[in-house]
Amino acid sequence: MQNKTVLDVHPITKEEYAAFAAGKDYNMYQHPRYIDFMEERGYQPRIYGGFENGRLVIAMIVRIDPLMKLFKSARALREWISDTPADPELIKAFIHGLVPLLKQEGAVWLKLESGVEYQQRDAEGDIVPDGFNNESYRQLLAQTGFHPEELWTNGLDMTRQSRWVSVLDLVERETPEDGMMHTSEFMKNQSGIRHKSVGEVFKGFTMKIPRHIREGMQDFIVVRELEMDEMEIMHKLEEASAEVHEFQAPDLATYQAWKKAFGDDCIVMASFLDTSRYRDYLNRELSKGQADLEQAQAELAEAPGSKKRKNKVNSVLEHLRPVEKRARELDDLVREYGEMIPLAGGLFVITPAETIYLFGGSIRSLSQFFGPQAVQFEMIRRSIERGALRYNFWGISGKFKPDEEGYGVYKYKKEFGAHVVEYAGEFTMILRPAVARLSRLNERK
């Protein structure tokens, strides 16, 4: 049966794409500024638009990579943007017009890593009974010529985009989500959506997180944005985490490229221990503790046999000793790290609907200052204030039992009230079957 929708599909400029994207929602990998990032990193982006009666109605960024010297591979990280991004006829017409253009590029296949949620899951990672399931979307892509790959195994695969992420909802909805892509205007105009306040979101954290933030966000913890010439701080913080958790941290140029390309839509935030303020805080605590101890000892001297007064002295000492220990350790910290000590950092990408926590790192030996929590809370607060719908903590392993790999990262994000999101997976459209078979044979050798 012939498609009802007929599109004229052809390459468009960055300016056309940016104008079309304005007022819509899109994943960070379809962000207009991601084109600049790819060019900065030496990739070859292409931008394709679908026109209906001369009007641009759908567009997508595709990355072109070399393959076996003579050919190319095409890759789309997440889907197209459109006012109706899940319209079956629109999708079919767009892909129909896109295929000959990719063949002209010499592409052997087109790989699509989906940003559509597959099936609804809760904070524990369990499938929500009677929640949405978008298997029909996978089948729709199959009808356009894509081969839906098996949902890849759990675990973090650095060669692919995250299949599993943790997401904190910043709004309440009267009607449930369907996990499909929506434009920002659609979400803003949809009835039954209420934006939560900072206080409401804060109450959704576990008991541990608010306590950590209250302890850390005192006078001596400073949270601020890093400028371009400070990206080395972010790089060192992530390298410290990479060493502990055994993963490959991005190079310094990666952070610089994100910031340069995305500008204000890339925020690099870090928390610091201001040792001068911290010393003042400890001195105040020591003075108060010493005064309390002297008073308790004086009271005990008046009644040496009083068990209650002995307990009070012991209680004051229990509070005072760790403060004294921190004061003794402070000079060592200053000698090792300096007066303003970086604790944790994160690189965040801003889209109309969400904030994405893309990279992060911290000094594990300084975890008692709760630097990562301070960074997260500041960015969550900013996200709420700008009206974002979601705060995306990004990748988790998809393993939810305490003894499984990656559980600690999942648990940390869950403590902020995040639930599990599972994307629909990876899809491959073979454009040159004979070359594709040859390429796969070479991979197996």
Tab-separated table of C-alpha atoms in Angstrom:
chain	number	residue	atom	x	y	z
A	1	MET	CA	0.000	0.000	0.000
A	2	GLN	CA	1.357	3.426	-0.921
A	3	ASN	CA	2.183	5.815	1.912
A	4	LYS	CA	-0.364	8.560	2.452
A	5	THR	CA	2.393	11.021	3.280
A	6	VAL	CA	4.785	12.052	0.514
A	7	LEU	CA	7.934	13.919	1.481
A	8	ASP	CA	10.718	15.616	-0.411
A	9	VAL	CA	13.795	14.574	1.602
A	10	HIS	CA	17.103	16.350	1.064
A	11	PRO	CA	20.070	17.787	3.003
A	12	ILE	CA	19.438	21.015	4.901
A	13	THR	CA	21.745	23.581	6.478
A	14	LYS	CA	22.591	23.980	10.158
A	15	GLU	CA	20.653	27.238	10.140
A	16	GLU	CA	17.538	25.575	8.721
A	17	TYR	CA	17.789	22.800	11.266
A	18	ALA	CA	18.229	25.188	14.203
A	19	ALA	CA	15.227	27.267	13.119
A	20	PHE	CA	13.119	24.112	12.769
A	21	ALA	CA	14.201	22.780	16.165
A	22	ALA	CA	13.263	25.993	18.002
A	23	GLY	CA	10.250	25.363	20.245
A	24	LYS	CA	10.525	21.594	19.958
A	25	ASP	CA	11.964	18.937	22.210
A	26	TYR	CA	14.921	16.845	21.154
A	27	ASN	CA	17.489	14.511	22.634
A	28	MET	CA	20.973	15.936	23.151
A	29	TYR	CA	22.205	13.935	20.153
A	30	GLN	CA	19.697	15.714	17.922
A	31	HIS	CA	20.471	19.078	19.553
A	32	PRO	CA	21.333	21.701	16.896
A	33	ARG	CA	24.644	22.325	18.668
A	34	TYR	CA	25.592	18.646	18.504
A	35	ILE	CA	26.411	19.281	14.846
A	36	ASP	CA	29.152	21.689	15.938
A	37	PHE	CA	30.395	19.162	18.478
A	38	MET	CA	30.758	16.454	15.835
A	39	GLU	CA	32.606	18.815	13.513
A	40	GLU	CA	34.880	19.863	16.384
A	41	ARG	CA	35.712	16.191	17.058
A	42	GLY	CA	36.385	15.386	13.394
A	43	TYR	CA	33.166	13.500	12.605
A	44	GLN	CA	31.113	14.034	9.448
A	45	PRO	CA	27.551	15.061	10.328
A	46	ARG	CA	24.773	15.248	7.775
A	47	ILE	CA	21.424	16.942	8.325
A	48	TYR	CA	18.414	15.673	6.417
A	49	GLY	CA	15.005	17.300	6.275
A	50	GLY	CA	11.659	16.059	5.045
A	51	PHE	CA	9.425	18.625	3.322
A	52	GLU	CA	5.681	18.312	2.792
A	53	ASN	CA	4.300	20.777	0.256
A	54	GLY	CA	7.440	22.870	0.712
A	55	ARG	CA	7.236	22.952	4.526
A	56	LEU	CA	9.889	21.280	6.695
A	57	VAL	CA	8.080	18.755	8.926
A	58	ILE	CA	10.787	16.324	10.097
A	59	ALA	CA	14.586	16.414	10.367
A	60	MET	CA	17.433	14.279	11.677
A	61	ILE	CA	21.188	14.460	12.229
A	62	VAL	CA	23.133	11.477	10.869
A	63	ARG	CA	26.814	10.766	11.458
A	64	ILE	CA	28.828	9.379	8.537
A	65	ASP	CA	31.882	7.260	9.424
A	66	PRO	CA	34.492	5.488	7.239
A	67	LEU	CA	34.015	1.748	6.752
A	68	MET	CA	36.582	-0.558	5.093
A	69	LYS	CA	38.282	2.408	3.353
A	70	LEU	CA	35.918	2.458	0.370
A	71	PHE	CA	32.549	2.627	2.118
A	72	LYS	CA	30.740	4.448	4.910
A	73	SER	CA	28.462	3.658	7.788
A	74	ALA	CA	25.631	5.941	8.864
A	75	ARG	CA	24.556	6.322	12.474
A	76	ALA	CA	21.700	8.266	14.063
A	77	LEU	CA	21.940	8.716	17.812
A	78	ARG	CA	18.288	8.867	18.866
A	79	GLU	CA	15.454	9.773	16.522
A	80	TRP	CA	14.368	12.656	14.343
A	81	ILE	CA	12.641	15.789	15.554
A	82	SER	CA	9.164	16.743	14.400
A	83	ASP	CA	5.875	18.140	15.659
A	84	THR	CA	4.560	14.572	15.313
A	85	PRO	CA	7.698	12.455	15.881
A	86	ALA	CA	5.892	9.121	16.219
A	87	ASP	CA	3.522	9.517	13.245
A	88	PRO	CA	3.761	6.179	11.370
A	89	GLU	CA	3.138	7.599	7.892
A	90	LEU	CA	5.578	10.437	8.455
A	91	ILE	CA	8.294	8.025	9.615
A	92	LYS	CA	7.768	5.720	6.638
A	93	ALA	CA	7.860	8.605	4.157
A	94	PHE	CA	10.977	10.119	5.739
A	95	ILE	CA	12.936	6.853	5.771
A	96	HIS	CA	11.781	6.137	2.202
A	97	GLY	CA	13.285	9.439	1.071
A	98	LEU	CA	16.390	9.120	3.269
A	99	VAL	CA	17.609	5.738	1.979
A	100	PRO	CA	18.720	6.859	-1.532
A	101	LEU	CA	20.585	9.834	-0.021
A	102	LEU	CA	22.544	7.557	2.303
A	103	LYS	CA	23.320	5.199	-0.569
A	104	GLN	CA	24.744	8.155	-2.485
A	105	GLU	CA	27.026	8.756	0.517
A	106	GLY	CA	28.301	5.193	0.127
A	107	ALA	CA	26.679	4.043	3.382
A	108	VAL	CA	26.480	0.289	3.878
A	109	TRP	CA	23.941	0.558	6.686
A	110	LEU	CA	22.103	2.988	8.890
A	111	LYS	CA	22.159	2.304	12.605
A	112	LEU	CA	19.554	3.952	14.815
A	113	GLU	CA	19.869	3.964	18.611
A	114	SER	CA	16.416	4.796	19.888
A	115	GLY	CA	15.371	7.432	22.421
A	116	VAL	CA	11.853	6.021	22.705
A	117	GLU	CA	11.161	4.195	25.950
A	118	TYR	CA	10.477	0.509	25.461
A	119	GLN	CA	8.460	-0.450	28.509
A	120	GLN	CA	7.629	1.384	31.690
A	121	ARG	CA	9.735	0.580	34.745
A	122	ASP	CA	9.701	1.759	38.348
A	123	ALA	CA	12.474	2.832	40.715
A	124	GLU	CA	13.385	-0.810	41.396
A	125	GLY	CA	13.808	-1.543	37.693
A	126	ASP	CA	10.670	-3.724	37.632
A	127	ILE	CA	8.165	-3.508	34.787
A	128	VAL	CA	5.147	-1.461	35.875
A	129	PRO	CA	1.955	-3.578	35.752
A	130	ASP	CA	-0.405	-2.097	33.158
A	131	GLY	CA	2.314	0.415	32.204
A	132	PHE	CA	3.103	1.298	28.613
A	133	ASN	CA	4.898	-1.049	26.227
A	134	ASN	CA	6.167	0.248	22.894
A	135	GLU	CA	6.849	-3.011	21.095
A	136	SER	CA	4.503	-1.631	18.409
A	137	TYR	CA	7.038	1.133	17.759
A	138	ARG	CA	9.790	-1.432	17.242
A	139	GLN	CA	7.529	-3.184	14.777
A	140	LEU	CA	6.803	0.104	13.018
A	141	LEU	CA	10.510	0.631	12.424
A	142	ALA	CA	10.732	-2.921	11.137
A	143	GLN	CA	8.041	-2.052	8.593
A	144	THR	CA	10.203	0.798	7.290
A	145	GLY	CA	13.102	-1.588	6.622
A	146	PHE	CA	14.966	-1.510	9.929
A	147	HIS	CA	15.992	-4.774	11.536
A	148	PRO	CA	15.300	-4.462	15.277
A	149	GLU	CA	18.336	-5.874	17.036
A	150	GLU	CA	17.861	-7.966	20.116
A	151	LEU	CA	17.613	-5.726	23.146
A	152	TRP	CA	21.261	-5.774	24.054
A	153	THR	CA	22.373	-7.365	27.262
A	154	ASN	CA	22.488	-5.530	30.535
A	155	GLY	CA	25.649	-3.725	31.523
A	156	LEU	CA	27.375	-0.572	30.343
A	157	ASP	CA	28.620	-0.831	26.758
A	158	MET	CA	30.816	2.160	25.913
A	159	THR	CA	30.392	1.494	22.162
A	160	ARG	CA	26.665	2.265	22.367
A	161	GLN	CA	24.438	4.898	23.870
A	162	SER	CA	22.874	3.995	27.186
A	163	ARG	CA	19.991	1.555	26.976
A	164	TRP	CA	19.272	2.043	30.695
A	165	VAL	CA	19.125	5.424	32.423
A	166	SER	CA	17.816	6.861	35.693
A	167	VAL	CA	15.333	9.719	35.422
A	168	LEU	CA	13.906	12.062	38.051
A	169	ASP	CA	10.484	13.453	37.107
A	170	LEU	CA	10.135	17.170	37.809
A	171	VAL	CA	6.427	17.282	36.979
A	172	GLU	CA	3.239	15.502	37.971
A	173	ARG	CA	0.851	14.238	35.305
A	174	GLU	CA	-2.830	13.449	35.579
A	175	THR	CA	-2.538	11.008	32.699
A	176	PRO	CA	0.347	8.516	32.492
A	177	GLU	CA	3.247	8.889	30.095
A	178	ASP	CA	3.403	6.684	27.030
A	179	GLY	CA	7.189	6.697	26.687
A	180	MET	CA	7.050	8.162	23.180
A	181	MET	CA	8.762	11.306	21.905
A	182	HIS	CA	6.916	14.601	22.316
A	183	THR	CA	7.661	18.193	21.432
A	184	SER	CA	8.136	20.716	24.218
A	185	GLU	CA	5.123	22.715	23.071
A	186	PHE	CA	2.991	19.585	23.227
A	187	MET	CA	4.110	18.933	26.781
A	188	LYS	CA	3.590	22.549	27.850
A	189	ASN	CA	0.096	22.685	26.400
A	190	GLN	CA	-0.972	19.245	27.559
A	191	SER	CA	-3.511	19.501	30.330
A	192	GLY	CA	-2.809	17.815	33.633
A	193	ILE	CA	0.907	18.602	33.882
A	194	ARG	CA	2.052	20.437	37.002
A	195	HIS	CA	5.644	21.464	37.655
A	196	LYS	CA	6.930	20.496	41.098
A	197	SER	CA	8.592	22.951	43.452
A	198	VAL	CA	12.152	22.554	44.721
A	199	GLY	CA	10.751	21.599	48.130
A	200	GLU	CA	8.535	18.886	46.663
A	201	VAL	CA	11.379	17.329	44.711
A	202	PHE	CA	13.643	17.551	47.754
A	203	LYS	CA	11.083	15.616	49.806
A	204	GLY	CA	11.237	12.831	47.231
A	205	PHE	CA	14.897	12.149	48.027
A	206	THR	CA	15.729	9.382	50.473
A	207	MET	CA	16.426	10.422	54.059
A	208	LYS	CA	20.182	10.116	53.533
A	209	ILE	CA	20.424	12.553	50.620
A	210	PRO	CA	18.834	15.601	52.317
A	211	ARG	CA	21.003	15.043	55.373
A	212	HIS	CA	24.130	14.861	53.228
A	213	ILE	CA	23.178	18.026	51.378
A	214	ARG	CA	22.430	19.896	54.602
A	215	GLU	CA	25.802	18.839	55.997
A	216	GLY	CA	27.702	19.680	52.828
A	217	MET	CA	25.976	22.867	51.684
A	218	GLN	CA	27.230	24.911	54.606
A	219	ASP	CA	29.466	27.944	54.366
A	220	PHE	CA	32.537	25.904	53.488
A	221	ILE	CA	31.158	24.109	50.378
A	222	VAL	CA	31.197	26.201	47.195
A	223	VAL	CA	29.300	25.060	44.090
A	224	ARG	CA	29.937	26.969	40.865
A	225	GLU	CA	30.231	26.636	37.105
A	226	LEU	CA	33.619	25.981	35.530
A	227	GLU	CA	34.816	28.175	32.685
A	228	MET	CA	36.435	26.853	29.515
A	229	ASP	CA	39.949	27.365	30.887
A	230	GLU	CA	39.014	25.257	33.954
A	231	MET	CA	38.070	22.050	32.134
A	232	GLU	CA	41.214	20.419	33.506
A	233	ILE	CA	39.483	20.370	36.913
A	234	MET	CA	36.595	18.352	35.472
A	235	HIS	CA	39.011	16.071	33.653
A	236	LYS	CA	40.991	15.278	36.811
A	237	LEU	CA	37.833	14.622	38.834
A	238	GLU	CA	36.540	12.106	36.307
A	239	GLU	CA	39.951	10.488	36.016
A	240	ALA	CA	39.885	9.994	39.798
A	241	SER	CA	36.532	8.208	39.516
A	242	ALA	CA	37.702	6.211	36.503
A	243	GLU	CA	40.633	4.881	38.480
A	244	VAL	CA	38.372	3.700	41.300
A	245	HIS	CA	35.591	2.264	39.137
A	246	GLU	CA	37.851	0.996	36.324
A	247	PHE	CA	36.449	2.779	33.273
A	248	GLN	CA	38.050	4.923	30.579
A	249	ALA	CA	37.575	8.633	31.264
A	250	PRO	CA	37.198	10.991	28.281
A	251	ASP	CA	40.203	13.071	27.369
A	252	LEU	CA	40.422	16.767	28.195
A	253	ALA	CA	39.577	17.744	24.618
A	254	THR	CA	36.188	16.010	24.921
A	255	TYR	CA	35.019	18.281	27.733
A	256	GLN	CA	36.374	21.306	25.908
A	257	ALA	CA	34.567	20.275	22.721
A	258	TRP	CA	31.227	19.858	24.511
A	259	LYS	CA	31.546	23.263	26.142
A	260	LYS	CA	32.734	25.002	22.995
A	261	ALA	CA	29.996	23.527	20.795
A	262	PHE	CA	27.066	23.745	23.207
A	263	GLY	CA	27.874	27.031	24.915
A	264	ASP	CA	25.215	27.891	27.517
A	265	ASP	CA	23.515	24.536	26.838
A	266	CYS	CA	26.495	22.767	28.396
A	267	ILE	CA	27.048	23.443	32.085
A	268	VAL	CA	30.130	22.101	33.829
A	269	MET	CA	29.494	22.338	37.561
A	270	ALA	CA	31.894	21.584	40.394
A	271	SER	CA	31.869	21.639	44.173
A	272	PHE	CA	34.834	22.802	46.221
A	273	LEU	CA	35.899	22.697	49.846
A	274	ASP	CA	36.865	26.229	50.887
A	275	THR	CA	39.448	25.333	53.514
A	276	SER	CA	39.534	28.826	55.011
A	277	ARG	CA	35.797	28.739	55.697
A	278	TYR	CA	36.061	25.141	56.803
A	279	ARG	CA	38.748	26.067	59.325
A	280	ASP	CA	36.500	28.830	60.687
A	281	TYR	CA	33.636	26.331	60.946
A	282	LEU	CA	35.798	23.807	62.801
A	283	ASN	CA	37.097	26.504	65.168
A	284	ARG	CA	33.512	27.483	65.998
A	285	GLU	CA	32.613	23.845	66.613
A	286	LEU	CA	35.731	23.350	68.764
A	287	SER	CA	35.005	26.464	70.829
A	288	LYS	CA	31.433	25.417	71.398
A	289	GLY	CA	32.456	21.836	72.157
A	290	GLN	CA	35.134	22.945	74.594
A	291	ALA	CA	32.682	25.228	76.388
A	292	ASP	CA	30.126	22.406	76.587
A	293	LEU	CA	32.809	20.055	77.934
A	294	GLU	CA	33.907	22.495	80.624
A	295	GLN	CA	30.327	22.997	81.728
A	296	ALA	CA	29.626	19.255	81.789
A	297	GLN	CA	32.816	18.578	83.759
A	298	ALA	CA	31.935	21.320	86.253
A	299	GLU	CA	28.497	19.802	86.757
A	300	LEU	CA	30.048	16.359	87.257
A	301	ALA	CA	32.478	17.791	89.839
A	302	GLU	CA	29.487	18.932	91.901
A	303	ALA	CA	28.051	15.386	91.894
A	304	PRO	CA	30.844	12.894	91.028
A	305	GLY	CA	28.589	9.911	91.478
A	306	SER	CA	25.904	11.075	89.072
A	307	LYS	CA	25.566	8.631	86.171
A	308	LYS	CA	23.548	11.150	84.191
A	309	ARG	CA	26.302	13.776	84.447
A	310	LYS	CA	29.007	11.246	83.508
A	311	ASN	CA	26.985	10.340	80.427
A	312	LYS	CA	26.739	14.012	79.501
A	313	VAL	CA	30.538	14.399	79.660
A	314	ASN	CA	30.970	11.298	77.480
A	315	SER	CA	28.386	12.578	75.036
A	316	VAL	CA	30.173	15.909	74.643
A	317	LEU	CA	33.506	14.107	74.151
A	318	GLU	CA	31.974	11.859	71.455
A	319	HIS	CA	30.960	14.963	69.558
A	320	LEU	CA	34.239	16.801	70.144
A	321	ARG	CA	36.735	14.085	69.195
A	322	PRO	CA	35.802	13.791	65.489
A	323	VAL	CA	35.868	17.596	65.200
A	324	GLU	CA	39.363	17.622	66.695
A	325	LYS	CA	40.373	14.885	64.262
A	326	ARG	CA	39.056	16.900	61.292
A	327	ALA	CA	40.957	19.954	62.501
A	328	ARG	CA	44.193	17.961	62.690
A	329	GLU	CA	43.638	16.536	59.194
A	330	LEU	CA	42.876	19.888	57.580
A	331	ASP	CA	46.510	20.957	57.286
A	332	ASP	CA	47.296	17.707	55.490
A	333	LEU	CA	44.445	18.350	53.037
A	334	VAL	CA	45.708	21.847	52.299
A	335	ARG	CA	49.237	20.549	51.683
A	336	GLU	CA	47.930	17.894	49.273
A	337	TYR	CA	45.194	19.784	47.411
A	338	GLY	CA	45.564	23.505	48.108
A	339	GLU	CA	43.291	26.081	49.729
A	340	MET	CA	40.268	25.505	47.432
A	341	ILE	CA	39.847	21.752	47.013
A	342	PRO	CA	37.785	20.327	44.097
A	343	LEU	CA	35.436	17.639	45.436
A	344	ALA	CA	33.187	16.639	42.542
A	345	GLY	CA	32.162	17.781	39.098
A	346	GLY	CA	29.672	17.061	36.375
A	347	LEU	CA	29.108	17.968	32.731
A	348	PHE	CA	25.435	18.584	32.000
A	349	VAL	CA	23.711	19.036	28.643
A	350	ILE	CA	20.566	21.158	28.500
A	351	THR	CA	17.653	20.404	26.166
A	352	PRO	CA	14.193	22.007	26.285
A	353	ALA	CA	12.648	19.147	28.242
A	354	GLU	CA	15.451	17.772	30.358
A	355	THR	CA	18.870	18.152	31.926
A	356	ILE	CA	21.283	15.300	31.147
A	357	TYR	CA	24.084	14.390	33.540
A	358	LEU	CA	26.529	13.165	30.914
A	359	PHE	CA	29.867	12.958	32.760
A	360	GLY	CA	30.794	13.092	36.411
A	361	GLY	CA	33.642	12.433	38.785
A	362	SER	CA	34.732	12.967	42.367
A	363	ILE	CA	37.553	12.409	44.850
A	364	ARG	CA	36.490	9.308	46.751
A	365	SER	CA	38.779	10.005	49.713
A	366	LEU	CA	36.905	13.290	50.262
A	367	SER	CA	33.419	11.767	50.177
A	368	GLN	CA	32.734	12.934	53.737
A	369	PHE	CA	32.106	16.419	52.307
A	370	PHE	CA	29.300	15.146	50.001
A	371	GLY	CA	30.584	17.042	46.974
A	372	PRO	CA	28.659	14.957	44.380
A	373	GLN	CA	25.374	15.489	46.225
A	374	ALA	CA	25.965	19.242	46.319
A	375	VAL	CA	26.537	19.336	42.537
A	376	GLN	CA	23.435	17.259	41.818
A	377	PHE	CA	21.184	19.298	44.063
A	378	GLU	CA	22.327	22.579	42.507
A	379	MET	CA	21.640	21.278	39.000
A	380	ILE	CA	18.287	19.793	39.993
A	381	ARG	CA	17.339	23.144	41.532
A	382	ARG	CA	18.306	24.974	38.337
A	383	SER	CA	16.372	22.461	36.226
A	384	ILE	CA	13.223	23.016	38.265
A	385	GLU	CA	13.576	26.791	38.040
A	386	ARG	CA	13.861	26.737	34.236
A	387	GLY	CA	10.795	24.504	33.910
A	388	ALA	CA	12.454	21.270	32.756
A	389	LEU	CA	10.258	18.177	32.727
A	390	ARG	CA	12.923	15.660	33.719
A	391	TYR	CA	16.369	15.360	35.214
A	392	ASN	CA	18.196	12.576	33.417
A	393	PHE	CA	20.969	11.003	35.502
A	394	TRP	CA	21.969	9.067	32.358
A	395	GLY	CA	23.561	5.663	32.199
A	396	ILE	CA	23.113	2.773	34.589
A	397	SER	CA	23.933	-0.893	34.029
A	398	GLY	CA	20.394	-2.267	34.065
A	399	LYS	CA	21.347	-4.546	36.955
A	400	PHE	CA	19.408	-3.934	40.132
A	401	LYS	CA	20.646	-6.439	42.716
A	402	PRO	CA	23.235	-5.455	45.357
A	403	ASP	CA	25.757	-8.079	44.258
A	404	GLU	CA	25.601	-7.156	40.549
A	405	GLU	CA	27.981	-4.974	38.560
A	406	GLY	CA	27.033	-1.309	38.517
A	407	TYR	CA	24.533	-1.572	41.368
A	408	GLY	CA	26.252	1.227	43.336
A	409	VAL	CA	25.756	3.784	40.554
A	410	TYR	CA	22.096	2.782	40.176
A	411	LYS	CA	21.546	2.971	43.946
A	412	TYR	CA	23.143	6.414	44.180
A	413	LYS	CA	20.816	7.815	41.499
A	414	LYS	CA	17.797	6.055	42.966
A	415	GLU	CA	18.379	7.884	46.262
A	416	PHE	CA	17.459	11.117	44.485
A	417	GLY	CA	14.023	9.702	43.678
A	418	ALA	CA	14.885	8.585	40.142
A	419	HIS	CA	13.133	5.737	38.358
A	420	VAL	CA	14.525	3.402	35.698
A	421	VAL	CA	14.048	4.105	31.993
A	422	GLU	CA	14.655	1.435	29.350
A	423	TYR	CA	15.053	2.595	25.748
A	424	ALA	CA	13.734	0.645	22.775
A	425	GLY	CA	17.141	-0.490	21.592
A	426	GLU	CA	19.198	-0.459	18.442
A	427	PHE	CA	18.009	-0.858	14.849
A	428	THR	CA	19.944	-1.527	11.660
A	429	MET	CA	18.864	-0.867	8.080
A	430	ILE	CA	21.090	-2.687	5.589
A	431	LEU	CA	21.629	-0.561	2.471
A	432	ARG	CA	24.272	-2.695	0.699
A	433	PRO	CA	23.736	-6.349	1.740
A	434	ALA	CA	26.830	-7.826	0.027
A	435	VAL	CA	29.203	-5.249	1.546
A	436	ALA	CA	27.532	-5.605	4.937
A	437	ARG	CA	28.139	-9.371	4.890
A	438	LEU	CA	31.786	-8.805	3.937
A	439	SER	CA	32.233	-6.279	6.741
A	440	ARG	CA	30.819	-8.662	9.317
A	441	LEU	CA	33.046	-11.473	8.079
A	442	ASN	CA	36.074	-9.200	8.533
A	443	GLU	CA	34.944	-8.365	12.082
A	444	ARG	CA	34.905	-12.060	12.993
A	445	LYS	CA	38.474	-12.682	11.786
